PDB file of C-alpha atoms in Angstrom:
ATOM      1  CA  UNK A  16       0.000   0.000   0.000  1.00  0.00           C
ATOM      2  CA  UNK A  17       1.164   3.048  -0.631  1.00  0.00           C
ATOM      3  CA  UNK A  18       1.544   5.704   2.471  1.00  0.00           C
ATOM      4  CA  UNK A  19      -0.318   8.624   0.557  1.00  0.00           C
ATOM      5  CA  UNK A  20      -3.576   6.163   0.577  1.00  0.00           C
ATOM      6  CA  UNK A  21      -3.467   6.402   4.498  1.00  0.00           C
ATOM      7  CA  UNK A  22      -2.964  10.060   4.545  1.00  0.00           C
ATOM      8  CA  UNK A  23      -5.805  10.559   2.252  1.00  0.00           C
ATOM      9  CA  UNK A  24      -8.080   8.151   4.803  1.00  0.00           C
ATOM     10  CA  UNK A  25      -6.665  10.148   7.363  1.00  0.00           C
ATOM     11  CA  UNK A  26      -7.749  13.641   6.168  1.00  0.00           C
ATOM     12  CA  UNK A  27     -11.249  11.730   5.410  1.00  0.00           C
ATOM     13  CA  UNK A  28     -11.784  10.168   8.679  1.00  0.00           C
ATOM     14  CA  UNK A  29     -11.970   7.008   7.468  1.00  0.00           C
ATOM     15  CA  UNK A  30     -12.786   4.433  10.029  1.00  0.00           C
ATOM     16  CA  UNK A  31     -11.789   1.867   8.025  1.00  0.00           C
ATOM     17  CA  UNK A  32      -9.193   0.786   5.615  1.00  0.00           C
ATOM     18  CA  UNK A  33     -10.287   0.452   2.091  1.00  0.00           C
ATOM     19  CA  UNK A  34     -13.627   1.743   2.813  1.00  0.00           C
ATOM     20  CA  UNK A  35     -14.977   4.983   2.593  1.00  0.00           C
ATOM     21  CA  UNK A  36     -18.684   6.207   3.316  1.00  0.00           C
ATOM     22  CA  UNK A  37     -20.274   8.776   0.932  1.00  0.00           C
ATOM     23  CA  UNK A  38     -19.749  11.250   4.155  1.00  0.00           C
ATOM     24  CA  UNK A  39     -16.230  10.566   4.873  1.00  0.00           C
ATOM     25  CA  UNK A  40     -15.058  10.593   0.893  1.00  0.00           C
ATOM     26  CA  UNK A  41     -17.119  13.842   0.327  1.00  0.00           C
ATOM     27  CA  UNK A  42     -16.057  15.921   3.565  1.00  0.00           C
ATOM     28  CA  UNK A  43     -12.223  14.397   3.265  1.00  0.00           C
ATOM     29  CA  UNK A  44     -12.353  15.802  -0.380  1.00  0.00           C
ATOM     30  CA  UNK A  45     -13.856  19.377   0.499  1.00  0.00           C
ATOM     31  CA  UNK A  46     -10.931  19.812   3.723  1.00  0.00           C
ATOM     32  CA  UNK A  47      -8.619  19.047   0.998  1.00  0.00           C
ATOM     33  CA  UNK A  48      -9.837  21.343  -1.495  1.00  0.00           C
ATOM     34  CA  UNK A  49     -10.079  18.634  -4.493  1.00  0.00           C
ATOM     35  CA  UNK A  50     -12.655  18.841  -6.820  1.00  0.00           C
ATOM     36  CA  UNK A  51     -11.235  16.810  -9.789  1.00  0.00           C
ATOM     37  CA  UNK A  52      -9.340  14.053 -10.281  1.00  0.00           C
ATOM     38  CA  UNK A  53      -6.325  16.208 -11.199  1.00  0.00           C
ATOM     39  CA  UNK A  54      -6.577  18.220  -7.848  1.00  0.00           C
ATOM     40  CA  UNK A  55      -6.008  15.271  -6.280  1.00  0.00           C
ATOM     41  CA  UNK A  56      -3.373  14.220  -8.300  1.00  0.00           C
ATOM     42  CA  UNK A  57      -1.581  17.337  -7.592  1.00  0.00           C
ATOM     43  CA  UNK A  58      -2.593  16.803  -4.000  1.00  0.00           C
ATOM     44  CA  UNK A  59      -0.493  13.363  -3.478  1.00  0.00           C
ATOM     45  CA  UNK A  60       2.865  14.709  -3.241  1.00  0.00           C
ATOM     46  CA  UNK A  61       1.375  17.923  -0.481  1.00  0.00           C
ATOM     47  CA  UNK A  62       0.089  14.527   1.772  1.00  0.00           C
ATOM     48  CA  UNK A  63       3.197  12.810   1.425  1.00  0.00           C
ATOM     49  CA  UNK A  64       5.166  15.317   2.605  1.00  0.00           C
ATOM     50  CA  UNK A  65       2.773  15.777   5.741  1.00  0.00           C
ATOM     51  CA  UNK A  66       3.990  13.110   6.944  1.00  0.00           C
ATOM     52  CA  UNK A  67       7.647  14.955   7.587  1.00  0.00           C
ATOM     53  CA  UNK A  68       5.839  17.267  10.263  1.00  0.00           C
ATOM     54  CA  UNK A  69       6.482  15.130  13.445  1.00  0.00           C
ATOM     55  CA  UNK A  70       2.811  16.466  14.879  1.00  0.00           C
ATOM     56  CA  UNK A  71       0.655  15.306  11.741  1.00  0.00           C
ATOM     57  CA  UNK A  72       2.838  12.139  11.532  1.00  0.00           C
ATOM     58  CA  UNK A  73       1.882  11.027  15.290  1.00  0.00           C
ATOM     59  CA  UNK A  74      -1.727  12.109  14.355  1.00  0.00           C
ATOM     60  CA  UNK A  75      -1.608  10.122  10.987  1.00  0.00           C
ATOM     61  CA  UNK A  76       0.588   7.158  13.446  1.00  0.00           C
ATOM     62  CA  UNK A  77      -2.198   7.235  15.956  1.00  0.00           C
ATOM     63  CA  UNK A  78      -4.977   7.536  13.210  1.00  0.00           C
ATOM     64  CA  UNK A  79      -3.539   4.041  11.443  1.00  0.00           C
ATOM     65  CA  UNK A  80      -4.472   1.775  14.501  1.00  0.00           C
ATOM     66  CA  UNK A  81      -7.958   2.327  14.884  1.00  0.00           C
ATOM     67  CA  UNK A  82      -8.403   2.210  10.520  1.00  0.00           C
ATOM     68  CA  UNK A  83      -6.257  -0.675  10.117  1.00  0.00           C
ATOM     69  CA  UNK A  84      -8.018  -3.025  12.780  1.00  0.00           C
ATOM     70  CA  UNK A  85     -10.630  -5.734  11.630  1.00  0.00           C
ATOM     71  CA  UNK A  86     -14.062  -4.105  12.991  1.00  0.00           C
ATOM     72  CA  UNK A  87     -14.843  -5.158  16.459  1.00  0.00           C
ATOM     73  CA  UNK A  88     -11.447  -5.793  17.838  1.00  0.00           C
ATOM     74  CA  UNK A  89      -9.810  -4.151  20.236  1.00  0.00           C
ATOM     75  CA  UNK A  90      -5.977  -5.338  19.104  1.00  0.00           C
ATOM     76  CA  UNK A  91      -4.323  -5.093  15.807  1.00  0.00           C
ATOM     77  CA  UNK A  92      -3.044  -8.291  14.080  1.00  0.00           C
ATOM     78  CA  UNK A  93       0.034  -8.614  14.221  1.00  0.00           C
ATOM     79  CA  UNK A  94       0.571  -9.003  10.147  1.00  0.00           C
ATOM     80  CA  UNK A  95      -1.113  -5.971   9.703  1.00  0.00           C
ATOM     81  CA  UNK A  96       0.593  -3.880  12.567  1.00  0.00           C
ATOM     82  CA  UNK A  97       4.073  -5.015  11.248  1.00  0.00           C
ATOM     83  CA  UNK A  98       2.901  -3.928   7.585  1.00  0.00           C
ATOM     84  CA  UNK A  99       1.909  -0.762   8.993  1.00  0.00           C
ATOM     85  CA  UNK A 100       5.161   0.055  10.579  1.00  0.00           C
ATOM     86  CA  UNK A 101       7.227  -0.714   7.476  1.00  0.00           C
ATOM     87  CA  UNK A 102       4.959   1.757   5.557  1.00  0.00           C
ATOM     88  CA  UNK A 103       5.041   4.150   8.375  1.00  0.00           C
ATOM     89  CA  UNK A 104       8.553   4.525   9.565  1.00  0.00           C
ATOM     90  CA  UNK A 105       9.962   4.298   6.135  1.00  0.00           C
ATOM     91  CA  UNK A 106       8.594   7.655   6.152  1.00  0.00           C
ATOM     92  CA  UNK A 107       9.889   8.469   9.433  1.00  0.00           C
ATOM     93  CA  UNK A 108      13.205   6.179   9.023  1.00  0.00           C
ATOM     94  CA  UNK A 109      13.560   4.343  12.379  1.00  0.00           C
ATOM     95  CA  UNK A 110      16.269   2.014  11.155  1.00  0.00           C
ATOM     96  CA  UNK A 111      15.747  -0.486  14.091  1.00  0.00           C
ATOM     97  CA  UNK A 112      12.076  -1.408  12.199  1.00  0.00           C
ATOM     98  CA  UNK A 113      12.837  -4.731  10.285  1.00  0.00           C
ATOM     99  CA  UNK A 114      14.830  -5.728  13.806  1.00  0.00           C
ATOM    100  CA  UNK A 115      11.439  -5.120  15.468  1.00  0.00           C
ATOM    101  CA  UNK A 116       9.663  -6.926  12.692  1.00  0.00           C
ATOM    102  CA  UNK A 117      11.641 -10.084  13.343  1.00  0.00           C
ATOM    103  CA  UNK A 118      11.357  -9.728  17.012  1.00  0.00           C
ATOM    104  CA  UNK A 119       7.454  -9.746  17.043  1.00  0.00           C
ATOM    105  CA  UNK A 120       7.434 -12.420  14.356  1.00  0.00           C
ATOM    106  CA  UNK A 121      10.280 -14.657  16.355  1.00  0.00           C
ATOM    107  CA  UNK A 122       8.715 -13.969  19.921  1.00  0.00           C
ATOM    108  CA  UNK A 123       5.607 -12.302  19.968  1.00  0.00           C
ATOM    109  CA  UNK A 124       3.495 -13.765  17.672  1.00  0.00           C
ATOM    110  CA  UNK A 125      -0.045 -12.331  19.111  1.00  0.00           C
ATOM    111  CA  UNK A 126      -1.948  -9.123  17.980  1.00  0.00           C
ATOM    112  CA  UNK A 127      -0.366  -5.824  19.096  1.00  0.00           C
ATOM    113  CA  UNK A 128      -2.618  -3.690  21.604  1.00  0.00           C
ATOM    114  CA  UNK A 129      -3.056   0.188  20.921  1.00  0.00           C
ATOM    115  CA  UNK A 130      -0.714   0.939  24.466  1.00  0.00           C
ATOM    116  CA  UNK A 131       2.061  -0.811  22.906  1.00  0.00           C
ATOM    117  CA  UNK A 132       1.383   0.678  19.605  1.00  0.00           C
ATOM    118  CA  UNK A 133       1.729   4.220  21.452  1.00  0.00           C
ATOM    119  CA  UNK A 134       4.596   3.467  23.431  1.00  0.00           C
ATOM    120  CA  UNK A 135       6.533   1.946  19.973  1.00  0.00           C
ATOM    121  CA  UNK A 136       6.402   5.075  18.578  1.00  0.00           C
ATOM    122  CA  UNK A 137       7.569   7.101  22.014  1.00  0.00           C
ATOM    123  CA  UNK A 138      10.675   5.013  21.751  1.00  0.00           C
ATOM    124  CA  UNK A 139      11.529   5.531  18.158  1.00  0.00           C
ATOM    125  CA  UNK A 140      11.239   9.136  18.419  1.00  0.00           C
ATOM    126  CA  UNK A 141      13.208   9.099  21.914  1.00  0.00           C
ATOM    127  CA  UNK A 142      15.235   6.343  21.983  1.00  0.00           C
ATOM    128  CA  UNK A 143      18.309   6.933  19.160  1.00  0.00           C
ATOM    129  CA  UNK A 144      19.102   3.826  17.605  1.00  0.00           C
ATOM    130  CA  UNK A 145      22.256   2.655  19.433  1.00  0.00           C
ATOM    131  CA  UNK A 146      19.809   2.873  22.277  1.00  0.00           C
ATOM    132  CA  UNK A 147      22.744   4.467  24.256  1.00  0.00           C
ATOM    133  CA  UNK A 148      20.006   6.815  25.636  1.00  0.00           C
ATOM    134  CA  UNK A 149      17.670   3.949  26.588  1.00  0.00           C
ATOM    135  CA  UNK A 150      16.544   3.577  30.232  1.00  0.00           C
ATOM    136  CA  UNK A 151      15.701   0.101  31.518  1.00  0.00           C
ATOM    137  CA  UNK A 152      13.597   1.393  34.277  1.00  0.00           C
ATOM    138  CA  UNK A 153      11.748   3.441  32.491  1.00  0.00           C
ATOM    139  CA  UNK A 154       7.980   2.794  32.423  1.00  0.00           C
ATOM    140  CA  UNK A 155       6.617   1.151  28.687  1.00  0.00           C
ATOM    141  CA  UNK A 156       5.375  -1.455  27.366  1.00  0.00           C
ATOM    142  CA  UNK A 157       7.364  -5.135  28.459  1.00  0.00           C
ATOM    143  CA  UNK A 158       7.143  -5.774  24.869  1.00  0.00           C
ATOM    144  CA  UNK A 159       9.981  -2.850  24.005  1.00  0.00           C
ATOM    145  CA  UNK A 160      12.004  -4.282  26.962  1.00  0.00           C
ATOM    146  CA  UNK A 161      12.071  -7.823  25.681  1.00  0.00           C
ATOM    147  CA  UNK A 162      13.121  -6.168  21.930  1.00  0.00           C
ATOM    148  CA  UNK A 163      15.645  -4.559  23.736  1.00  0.00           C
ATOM    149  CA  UNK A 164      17.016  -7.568  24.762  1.00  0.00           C
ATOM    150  CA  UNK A 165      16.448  -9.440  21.625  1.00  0.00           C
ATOM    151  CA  UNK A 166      18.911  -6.991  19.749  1.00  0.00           C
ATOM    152  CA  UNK A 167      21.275  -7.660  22.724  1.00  0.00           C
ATOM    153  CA  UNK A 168      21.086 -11.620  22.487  1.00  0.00           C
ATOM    154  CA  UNK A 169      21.529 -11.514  18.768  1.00  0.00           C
ATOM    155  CA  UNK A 170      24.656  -8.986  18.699  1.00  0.00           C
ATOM    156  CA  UNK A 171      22.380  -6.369  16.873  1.00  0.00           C
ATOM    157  CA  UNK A 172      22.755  -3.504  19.881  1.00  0.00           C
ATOM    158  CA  UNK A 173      25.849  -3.368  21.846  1.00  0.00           C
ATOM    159  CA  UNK A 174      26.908  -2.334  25.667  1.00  0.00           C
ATOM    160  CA  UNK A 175      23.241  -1.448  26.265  1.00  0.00           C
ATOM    161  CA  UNK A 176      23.030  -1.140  30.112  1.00  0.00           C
ATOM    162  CA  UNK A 177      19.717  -3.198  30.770  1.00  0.00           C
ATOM    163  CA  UNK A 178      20.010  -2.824  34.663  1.00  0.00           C
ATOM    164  CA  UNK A 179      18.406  -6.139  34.874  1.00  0.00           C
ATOM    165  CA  UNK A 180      15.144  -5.896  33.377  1.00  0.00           C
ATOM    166  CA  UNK A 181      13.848  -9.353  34.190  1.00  0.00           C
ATOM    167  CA  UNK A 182      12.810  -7.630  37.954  1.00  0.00           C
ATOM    168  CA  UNK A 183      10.718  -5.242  36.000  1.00  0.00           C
TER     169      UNK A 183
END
């Protein structure tokens, strides 16, 4: 999928993916001031580059959980929650995302709830990549913990000072 498709379902409300009501497709249209099919086209690069404002991309971050879950559940599979990060921090280029791709895939294996979808996206904006600003006491999801010491285990992170996080 390309990442301009959830901006536009952002900017229309969308509450869900591939679907839009008359409502949602109408009013998304008119906030975007398109009113041809050219408009829009010329439009597609303008939402693309939304996505480089670090306020609209946590809006459009946050937005993606609730329109990419299957209606009536709470979590979101884990398939589509990895797909969603690719698409999303290619944008925002968190390097450590195919590491946290494998990690889910190798250990996790469930559906990912919206707090840990939050708190992944706290860490990639706060933690730098080395993680040699990462605190082991700090308070998130045991899910970012246990990545943490994935990349340890598997020589992907070095030195990381993880103050014994099996007592958290």
């Amino acid at each position: 999928m390309a990442v301009h498709r959830l901006v536009v379902s952002w900017h229309m409300k969308a509450a869900t993916m591939c679907e839009f009501s008359k409502q949602e497709f109408i009013g998304g249209l008119q906030v975007l001031g398109i009113n041809s099919l050219e408009k829009f086209c010329e439009k597609i690069p303008f939402m693309r580059m939304e996505l480089k404002d670090d306020q609209k991309f946590r809006e459009i971050y946050n937005f993606a959980f609730g329109w990419a879950k299957e209606k009536g559940q709470k979590s979101l599979a884990l398939d589509t929650a990895i797909r969603m990060w690719q698409l999303l921090f290619a944008e925002k280029q968190w390097p450590l995302v195919e590491h946290w791709s494998q990690f889910l895939q190798a250990r996790h294996n469930k559906a990912i709830s919206r707090d840990t979808w939050s708190q992944l996206l706290e860490f990639a904006r706060t933690v730098d990549p080395a993680l040699s600003n990462y605190d082991a006491e700090g308070a998130r999801s045991y899910l970012i913990d246990e990545f943490v010491e994935y990349l340890n285990e598997h020589g992907i992170i070095q030195n990381v000072q993880l103050n014994d996080l099996s007592q958290k």
